[in-house]
Amino acid sequence: MLIAAGAFWIGKGQAMSASEEELAYLMREGREWVNELRAEHRPGARRLEEKERRALEGFFPEAVLEAARVKQVQEIVNPAFFSVFEESGKPPPIDFSRARAMALRDTVIVVESRANSGSRDWLELLFHELVHCAQFFVLGEEDYYRNYVQGWAAAGERYRGIPIEEQAYSLASRYRAEPDRSFSVEWEVREFFSRQP
Ligand SMILES: [Zn+2]
């Protein structure tokens, strides 16, 4: 996902840390939520446009670009299971309602009021989300969610410290700096995760 500019404070970042049980809960519920969102949004989502594909083909595996779908949505609402945090007086683990976009395995949803294909940074945003699709493609469902949730916990429950997010931000900014200089996102993902615990 990509949080709206200047609003990336997420989580508590305090000494409190989630238990194993809470992490397992987040992994299970989070995965289920994403699958539901994907089932809701993939129908009616569009393929990449020709110019998007041309811009990104030097970076992503063909399978990722071929499977990718994009849909504009009105809003992203935090999942219902977050109410357990609210009830215990904790902030949501990640505030998805502030996201500009979010990747659902192979389907990218983008909040209409925060970005669209006419936005100056559209390709960079798409790049960020497609890095998540490539991570999912390489890691598989189980490892993707495990990495995301454990990475969140290990980073002091900060969204920006999640390795999966750090990599997406870093590769997208590399693309922004030199959009004509191809590199393999798949190679970067494999290399990056071979070094993760
Ligand atoms: Zn992201």
XYZ file of N, CA and C and ligand atoms in Angstrom:
592
model
N 0.837 -1.190 0.000
C 0.000 0.000 0.000
C 0.870 1.238 0.000
N 0.283 2.344 -0.221
C 1.010 3.596 -0.267
C 0.176 4.605 0.509
N 0.748 5.116 1.572
C 0.013 6.055 2.417
C 0.089 7.461 1.815
N -0.992 8.205 1.965
C -1.028 9.573 1.444
C 0.190 10.351 1.946
N 0.709 11.189 1.087
C 1.945 11.919 1.400
C 1.857 12.615 2.749
N 2.925 12.543 3.483
C 2.999 13.252 4.756
C 2.189 12.630 5.861
N 1.589 11.491 5.594
C 0.735 10.894 6.623
C 1.126 9.455 6.831
N 2.374 9.247 7.144
C 2.744 7.849 7.294
C 2.944 7.428 8.734
N 2.436 8.232 9.658
C 2.467 7.750 11.036
C 1.466 6.625 11.153
N 1.919 5.519 11.607
C 1.048 4.359 11.741
C 1.470 3.603 12.985
N 0.528 3.041 13.677
C 0.854 2.164 14.803
C 1.317 2.949 16.011
N 1.614 2.267 17.052
C 1.924 2.962 18.289
C 3.416 3.242 18.465
N 4.267 2.329 17.943
C 5.692 2.574 18.033
C 6.203 2.679 19.460
N 5.443 2.232 20.417
C 5.874 2.283 21.814
C 6.469 0.932 22.214
N 6.747 0.810 23.478
C 7.375 -0.421 23.950
C 6.437 -1.631 23.908
N 5.143 -1.364 23.871
C 4.184 -2.473 23.827
C 4.425 -3.294 22.573
N 4.400 -4.593 22.705
C 4.558 -5.358 21.475
C 3.532 -6.481 21.417
N 3.185 -6.810 20.187
C 2.130 -7.796 19.956
C 2.616 -9.198 20.337
N 1.725 -10.004 20.856
C 2.060 -11.384 21.202
C 2.025 -12.253 19.945
N 2.608 -13.433 20.048
C 2.571 -14.396 18.941
C 1.135 -14.642 18.483
N 0.278 -14.725 19.479
C -1.134 -15.004 19.202
C -1.768 -13.863 18.395
N -1.426 -12.633 18.790
C -1.945 -11.473 18.065
C -1.409 -11.433 16.631
N -0.149 -11.801 16.465
C 0.428 -11.804 15.118
C -0.243 -12.847 14.233
N -0.482 -14.013 14.807
C -1.157 -15.074 14.049
C -2.570 -14.624 13.664
N -3.204 -13.920 14.580
C -4.546 -13.393 14.325
C -4.506 -12.386 13.169
N -3.542 -11.470 13.211
C -3.414 -10.456 12.148
C -3.143 -11.094 10.793
N -2.285 -12.117 10.792
C -1.958 -12.792 9.541
C -3.197 -13.450 8.932
N -3.910 -14.165 9.780
C -5.077 -14.913 9.308
C -6.186 -13.970 8.845
N -6.516 -13.007 9.706
C -7.611 -12.097 9.381
C -7.244 -11.162 8.228
N -5.989 -10.716 8.220
C -5.533 -9.804 7.175
C -5.623 -10.461 5.807
N -5.181 -11.692 5.762
C -5.208 -12.457 4.520
C -6.643 -12.649 4.027
N -7.514 -12.958 4.940
C -8.917 -13.155 4.581
C -9.540 -11.852 4.058
N -9.210 -10.762 4.730
C -9.728 -9.446 4.328
C -9.260 -9.087 2.919
N -7.970 -9.280 2.651
C -7.426 -8.951 1.329
C -8.096 -9.817 0.258
N -8.288 -11.092 0.563
C -8.948 -11.966 -0.418
C -10.390 -11.534 -0.699
N -11.060 -11.063 0.334
C -12.435 -10.562 0.120
C -12.426 -9.303 -0.739
N -11.506 -8.384 -0.402
C -11.417 -7.141 -1.189
C -11.093 -7.446 -2.648
N -10.206 -8.411 -2.850
C -9.822 -8.769 -4.211
C -11.019 -9.327 -4.979
N -11.769 -10.197 -4.309
C -12.945 -10.786 -4.964
C -13.969 -9.699 -5.309
N -14.030 -8.677 -4.473
C -14.977 -7.590 -4.719
C -14.517 -6.699 -5.875
N -13.204 -6.416 -5.925
C -12.729 -5.413 -6.881
C -12.174 -5.939 -8.199
N -11.763 -7.191 -8.243
C -11.147 -7.659 -9.497
C -12.136 -7.630 -10.670
N -13.384 -8.046 -10.439
C -14.335 -7.885 -11.552
C -14.487 -6.383 -11.841
N -14.369 -6.016 -13.083
C -14.529 -4.595 -13.419
C -13.221 -3.823 -13.351
N -12.154 -4.449 -12.871
C -10.853 -3.769 -12.866
C -10.257 -3.862 -14.267
N -9.445 -2.886 -14.633
C -8.899 -2.875 -16.004
C -7.482 -3.460 -16.054
N -7.117 -3.881 -17.255
C -5.733 -4.303 -17.489
C -4.852 -3.070 -17.533
N -3.542 -3.280 -17.508
C -2.631 -2.153 -17.675
C -2.812 -1.591 -19.080
N -2.734 -0.276 -19.166
C -2.813 0.353 -20.486
C -1.491 0.105 -21.208
N -1.541 0.241 -22.537
C -0.356 -0.004 -23.348
C 0.840 0.835 -22.888
N 0.570 2.118 -22.589
C 1.700 2.982 -22.211
C 2.233 2.631 -20.820
N 1.377 2.132 -19.957
C 1.841 1.700 -18.628
C 2.720 0.454 -18.778
N 2.244 -0.425 -19.606
C 2.988 -1.664 -19.850
C 4.349 -1.403 -20.449
N 4.372 -0.503 -21.416
C 5.654 -0.156 -22.062
C 6.622 0.456 -21.052
N 6.078 1.304 -20.183
C 6.936 1.966 -19.185
C 7.485 0.967 -18.167
N 6.726 -0.083 -17.893
C 7.090 -0.971 -16.781
C 7.672 -2.314 -17.202
N 7.640 -2.610 -18.512
C 8.038 -3.962 -18.938
C 9.519 -4.269 -18.727
N 10.338 -3.243 -18.617
C 11.756 -3.492 -18.376
C 12.070 -3.831 -16.926
N 11.043 -3.860 -16.088
C 11.257 -4.040 -14.650
C 10.559 -5.275 -14.057
N 9.374 -5.563 -14.591
C 8.553 -6.612 -13.964
C 8.451 -7.865 -14.823
N 8.280 -9.024 -14.180
C 8.046 -10.246 -14.963
C 6.756 -10.103 -15.774
N 6.776 -10.673 -16.940
C 5.614 -10.647 -17.830
C 4.358 -11.163 -17.108
N 4.543 -12.215 -16.302
C 3.386 -12.813 -15.602
C 2.719 -11.809 -14.652
N 3.518 -10.961 -14.029
C 2.970 -9.972 -13.098
C 2.206 -8.887 -13.872
N 2.795 -8.422 -14.988
C 2.132 -7.377 -15.782
C 0.856 -7.906 -16.431
N 0.910 -9.146 -16.857
C -0.231 -9.774 -17.519
C -1.400 -9.958 -16.542
N -1.074 -10.342 -15.320
C -2.126 -10.603 -14.322
C -2.646 -9.319 -13.674
N -1.873 -8.246 -13.765
C -2.227 -7.020 -13.029
C -3.538 -6.404 -13.509
N -4.325 -5.961 -12.565
C -5.552 -5.218 -12.859
C -5.558 -3.995 -11.960
N -6.193 -2.925 -12.455
C -6.223 -1.665 -11.709
C -7.666 -1.199 -11.601
N -8.028 -0.742 -10.429
C -9.388 -0.207 -10.271
C -9.378 1.010 -9.366
N -10.097 2.036 -9.794
C -10.262 3.217 -8.935
C -11.414 2.936 -7.970
N -11.223 3.293 -6.723
C -12.288 3.094 -5.726
C -12.536 4.409 -4.996
N -13.696 4.506 -4.386
C -14.042 5.730 -3.643
C -13.203 5.863 -2.377
N -13.046 4.733 -1.688
C -12.315 4.762 -0.415
C -11.859 3.362 -0.047
N -10.921 3.319 0.887
C -10.529 2.033 1.470
C -10.924 2.129 2.944
N -11.706 1.175 3.377
C -12.205 1.197 4.754
C -11.415 0.168 5.556
N -11.026 0.537 6.761
C -10.295 -0.420 7.597
C -11.129 -1.687 7.818
N -10.468 -2.844 7.929
C -11.223 -4.093 8.070
C -12.003 -4.153 9.384
N -13.120 -4.865 9.338
C -14.003 -4.975 10.505
C -13.272 -5.574 11.707
N -12.310 -6.474 11.450
C -11.648 -7.120 12.593
C -10.771 -6.151 13.397
N -10.528 -4.955 12.863
C -9.778 -3.948 13.616
C -10.543 -3.457 14.845
N -11.850 -3.772 14.893
C -12.640 -3.320 16.040
C -12.097 -3.887 17.350
N -11.396 -5.027 17.295
C -10.831 -5.581 18.539
C -9.757 -4.650 19.112
N -9.094 -3.908 18.231
C -8.073 -2.961 18.718
C -8.766 -1.755 19.344
N -9.785 -1.293 18.653
C -10.566 -0.162 19.135
C -11.128 -0.450 20.519
N -11.698 -1.659 20.666
C -12.310 -2.030 21.946
C -11.293 -2.041 23.082
N -10.024 -2.374 22.734
C -9.044 -2.380 23.816
C -8.254 -1.067 23.866
N -8.797 -0.052 23.173
C -8.207 1.281 23.252
C -6.897 1.454 22.484
N -6.610 0.543 21.542
C -5.378 0.655 20.749
C -5.692 1.256 19.378
N -4.718 1.925 18.770
C -4.937 2.394 17.395
C -4.930 1.206 16.436
N -5.486 1.379 15.231
C -5.409 0.275 14.270
C -3.940 -0.021 13.959
N -3.581 -1.281 13.715
C -2.184 -1.630 13.440
C -1.620 -0.840 12.255
N -2.422 -0.699 11.224
C -2.068 0.123 10.056
C -3.368 0.816 9.643
N -3.291 2.123 9.390
C -4.521 2.824 9.023
C -4.703 2.833 7.509
N -5.390 1.811 7.034
C -5.595 1.672 5.586
C -6.491 2.773 5.024
N -7.296 3.389 5.883
C -8.206 4.424 5.383
C -7.427 5.650 4.894
N -6.129 5.717 5.236
C -5.310 6.832 4.769
C -4.458 6.468 3.562
N -4.618 5.253 3.078
C -3.798 4.811 1.942
C -4.255 5.470 0.636
N -3.311 5.693 -0.274
C -3.654 6.167 -1.625
C -4.021 4.977 -2.488
N -3.351 3.862 -2.248
C -3.541 2.682 -3.072
C -3.158 1.454 -2.274
N -3.583 0.299 -2.785
C -3.289 -0.935 -2.084
C -3.255 -2.076 -3.099
N -2.297 -2.981 -2.910
C -2.201 -4.135 -3.809
C -2.885 -5.334 -3.159
N -3.765 -5.969 -3.927
C -4.470 -7.166 -3.458
C -3.987 -8.318 -4.333
N -2.885 -8.888 -3.980
C -2.222 -9.962 -4.737
C -1.839 -9.528 -6.162
N -2.805 -9.405 -7.059
C -2.537 -9.034 -8.449
C -3.463 -7.917 -8.900
N -4.165 -7.325 -7.936
C -5.158 -6.312 -8.248
C -4.862 -5.062 -7.427
N -4.716 -3.942 -8.126
C -4.350 -2.702 -7.440
C -5.579 -1.813 -7.336
N -5.927 -1.419 -6.123
C -7.023 -0.463 -5.980
C -6.416 0.894 -5.614
N -6.984 1.927 -6.240
C -6.447 3.278 -6.059
C -7.595 4.197 -5.653
N -7.411 4.939 -4.589
C -8.465 5.848 -4.126
C -8.531 7.048 -5.083
N -9.694 7.172 -5.714
C -9.918 8.155 -6.771
C -9.483 9.574 -6.420
N -9.837 10.003 -5.214
C -9.535 11.393 -4.841
C -8.050 11.599 -4.537
N -7.282 10.510 -4.422
C -5.875 10.653 -4.034
C -4.891 10.383 -5.162
N -5.341 9.718 -6.210
C -4.484 9.466 -7.371
C -5.322 8.935 -8.523
N -4.881 9.259 -9.746
C -5.501 8.672 -10.934
C -4.464 8.669 -12.038
N -4.842 8.083 -13.184
C -3.822 7.889 -14.226
C -3.304 9.214 -14.782
N -3.950 10.332 -14.411
C -3.431 11.632 -14.846
C -2.476 12.237 -13.827
N -2.337 11.594 -12.672
C -1.455 12.138 -11.630
C -0.003 12.105 -12.088
N 0.753 13.114 -11.672
C 2.160 13.237 -12.054
C 2.962 12.009 -11.616
N 2.621 11.507 -10.435
C 3.402 10.374 -9.910
C 2.701 9.022 -10.133
N 1.802 8.988 -11.120
C 1.016 7.767 -11.340
C 1.877 6.521 -11.550
N 2.874 6.639 -12.425
C 3.676 5.454 -12.736
C 4.494 5.008 -11.523
N 4.926 5.965 -10.734
C 5.676 5.613 -9.525
C 4.760 4.890 -8.519
N 3.534 5.387 -8.423
C 2.567 4.745 -7.534
C 2.261 3.321 -8.001
N 2.045 3.197 -9.306
C 1.771 1.885 -9.883
C 2.979 0.962 -9.666
N 4.161 1.524 -9.825
C 5.396 0.767 -9.626
C 5.435 0.216 -8.200
N 5.159 1.071 -7.230
C 5.168 0.657 -5.821
C 4.209 -0.525 -5.608
N 3.007 -0.393 -6.128
C 2.013 -1.449 -5.917
C 2.394 -2.728 -6.662
N 2.974 -2.577 -7.848
C 3.382 -3.771 -8.601
C 4.576 -4.470 -7.951
N 5.389 -3.720 -7.205
C 6.447 -4.390 -6.427
C 5.778 -5.339 -5.432
N 4.678 -4.896 -4.811
C 3.960 -5.802 -3.898
C 3.429 -7.032 -4.644
N 2.919 -6.816 -5.853
C 2.427 -7.953 -6.650
C 3.583 -8.915 -6.941
N 4.764 -8.350 -7.260
C 5.944 -9.189 -7.538
C 6.397 -9.912 -6.271
N 6.341 -9.242 -5.138
C 6.705 -9.892 -3.863
C 5.766 -11.064 -3.596
N 4.503 -10.829 -3.864
C 3.499 -11.876 -3.662
C 3.771 -13.053 -4.606
N 4.101 -12.717 -5.842
C 4.400 -13.691 -6.889
C 5.599 -14.562 -6.486
N 6.619 -13.923 -5.922
C 7.835 -14.644 -5.536
C 7.648 -15.406 -4.230
N 7.058 -14.751 -3.239
C 6.979 -15.347 -1.895
C 5.837 -16.337 -1.729
N 4.763 -16.121 -2.456
C 3.560 -16.921 -2.238
C 2.756 -16.307 -1.096
N 1.510 -16.709 -1.003
C 0.573 -16.082 -0.078
C 1.023 -16.183 1.379
N 1.360 -17.398 1.796
C 1.736 -17.651 3.187
C 2.900 -16.753 3.640
N 3.973 -16.794 2.866
C 5.177 -16.046 3.246
C 4.991 -14.540 3.113
N 4.168 -14.134 2.160
C 3.929 -12.699 1.997
C 3.306 -12.134 3.274
N 2.247 -12.751 3.755
C 1.576 -12.224 4.959
C 2.434 -12.401 6.207
N 3.156 -13.513 6.263
C 4.033 -13.720 7.415
C 5.099 -12.618 7.468
N 5.718 -12.355 6.328
C 6.718 -11.295 6.260
C 6.140 -9.933 6.603
N 4.950 -9.675 6.106
C 4.338 -8.364 6.321
C 4.069 -8.145 7.805
N 3.418 -9.129 8.428
C 3.005 -8.972 9.832
C 4.208 -9.055 10.779
N 5.094 -10.025 10.534
C 6.276 -10.122 11.399
C 7.197 -8.920 11.194
N 7.268 -8.448 9.969
C 8.079 -7.261 9.670
C 7.530 -6.032 10.380
N 6.234 -5.945 10.429
C 5.562 -4.841 11.128
C 5.911 -4.891 12.622
N 5.815 -6.088 13.211
C 6.112 -6.238 14.642
C 7.586 -5.927 14.918
N 8.471 -6.465 14.053
C 9.913 -6.276 14.260
C 10.316 -4.816 14.084
N 9.533 -4.065 13.317
C 9.857 -2.657 13.064
C 9.217 -1.742 14.110
N 8.858 -2.298 15.260
C 8.250 -1.468 16.301
C 6.828 -1.067 15.939
N 6.183 -1.907 15.127
C 4.793 -1.697 14.716
C 4.623 -0.398 13.925
N 5.650 -0.091 13.145
C 5.586 1.082 12.268
C 5.434 0.618 10.831
N 4.454 1.196 10.146
C 4.212 0.854 8.749
C 5.464 1.053 7.889
N 6.142 2.210 8.052
C 7.271 2.504 7.186
C 8.491 1.623 7.440
N 8.493 0.913 8.577
C 9.629 0.046 8.843
C 9.438 -1.381 8.333
N 8.275 -1.689 7.800
C 8.000 -3.047 7.299
C 8.907 -3.302 6.088
N 9.748 -4.336 6.128
C 10.679 -4.564 5.010
C 9.992 -4.623 3.641
N 8.828 -5.259 3.577
C 8.089 -5.340 2.310
C 7.750 -3.933 1.786
N 7.408 -3.029 2.690
C 7.108 -1.642 2.293
C 8.386 -0.879 1.959
N 9.414 -1.066 2.799
C 10.681 -0.369 2.532
C 11.184 -0.698 1.139
N 11.075 -1.974 0.770
C 11.553 -2.357 -0.548
C 10.709 -1.716 -1.657
N 9.393 -1.679 -1.463
C 8.528 -1.080 -2.483
C 8.836 0.418 -2.635
N 9.025 1.126 -1.523
C 9.377 2.550 -1.603
C 10.733 2.732 -2.275
N 11.678 1.889 -1.884
C 13.026 2.067 -2.405
C 13.108 1.771 -3.913
N 12.472 0.702 -4.368
C 12.532 0.382 -5.797
C 11.744 1.395 -6.619
N 10.623 1.878 -6.076
C 9.839 2.881 -6.815
C 10.606 4.199 -6.915
N 11.379 4.540 -5.894
C 12.118 5.799 -6.017
C 13.316 5.629 -6.958
N 13.848 4.425 -7.023
C 14.903 4.154 -8.008
C 14.337 4.300 -9.428
N 13.136 3.813 -9.616
C 12.467 3.957 -10.909
C 12.200 5.435 -11.232
N 11.748 6.177 -10.234
C 11.459 7.603 -10.456
C 12.731 8.347 -10.882
N 13.849 8.010 -10.221
C 15.106 8.705 -10.528
C 15.595 8.388 -11.942
N 15.436 7.120 -12.366
C 15.932 6.728 -13.695
C 14.943 5.799 -14.379
N 13.842 6.377 -14.879
C 12.771 5.531 -15.451
C 13.184 4.753 -16.696
N 14.303 5.140 -17.306
C 14.718 4.432 -18.524
C 15.767 3.374 -18.256
N 16.184 3.273 -17.004
C 17.234 2.306 -16.689
C 16.613 1.060 -16.062
N 16.424 0.039 -16.876
C 15.758 -1.195 -16.440
C 16.525 -1.930 -15.357
N 15.802 -2.578 -14.495
C 16.387 -3.556 -13.572
C 15.311 -4.577 -13.272
N 15.719 -5.717 -12.769
C 14.750 -6.778 -12.524
C 14.210 -6.714 -11.095
N 12.931 -6.359 -10.977
C 12.289 -6.329 -9.656
C 12.268 -7.745 -9.071
N 12.049 -8.725 -9.926
C 12.000 -10.104 -9.433
C 13.341 -10.499 -8.795
N 14.425 -10.122 -9.451
C 15.753 -10.428 -8.891
C 15.925 -9.714 -7.557
N 15.529 -8.439 -7.512
C 15.660 -7.655 -6.277
C 14.869 -8.297 -5.143
N 13.669 -8.766 -5.462
C 12.819 -9.369 -4.433
C 13.443 -10.666 -3.925
N 13.922 -11.500 -4.843
C 14.535 -12.771 -4.428
C 15.772 -12.518 -3.560
N 16.588 -11.579 -3.996
C 17.797 -11.231 -3.261
C 17.451 -10.696 -1.860
N 16.500 -9.773 -1.812
C 16.088 -9.136 -0.559
C 15.572 -10.159 0.445
N 14.712 -11.070 -0.028
C 14.099 -12.007 0.912
C 15.001 -13.193 1.257
N 16.045 -13.390 0.486
C 16.994 -14.426 0.878
C 17.795 -13.942 2.087
N 17.783 -12.622 2.323
C 18.509 -12.071 3.467
C 17.613 -11.827 4.686
N 16.280 -12.033 4.514
C 15.339 -11.845 5.640
C 15.332 -13.092 6.522
N 15.141 -12.889 7.837
C 15.098 -14.076 8.721
C 13.890 -14.956 8.419
Zn 3.092 -0.461 -0.088
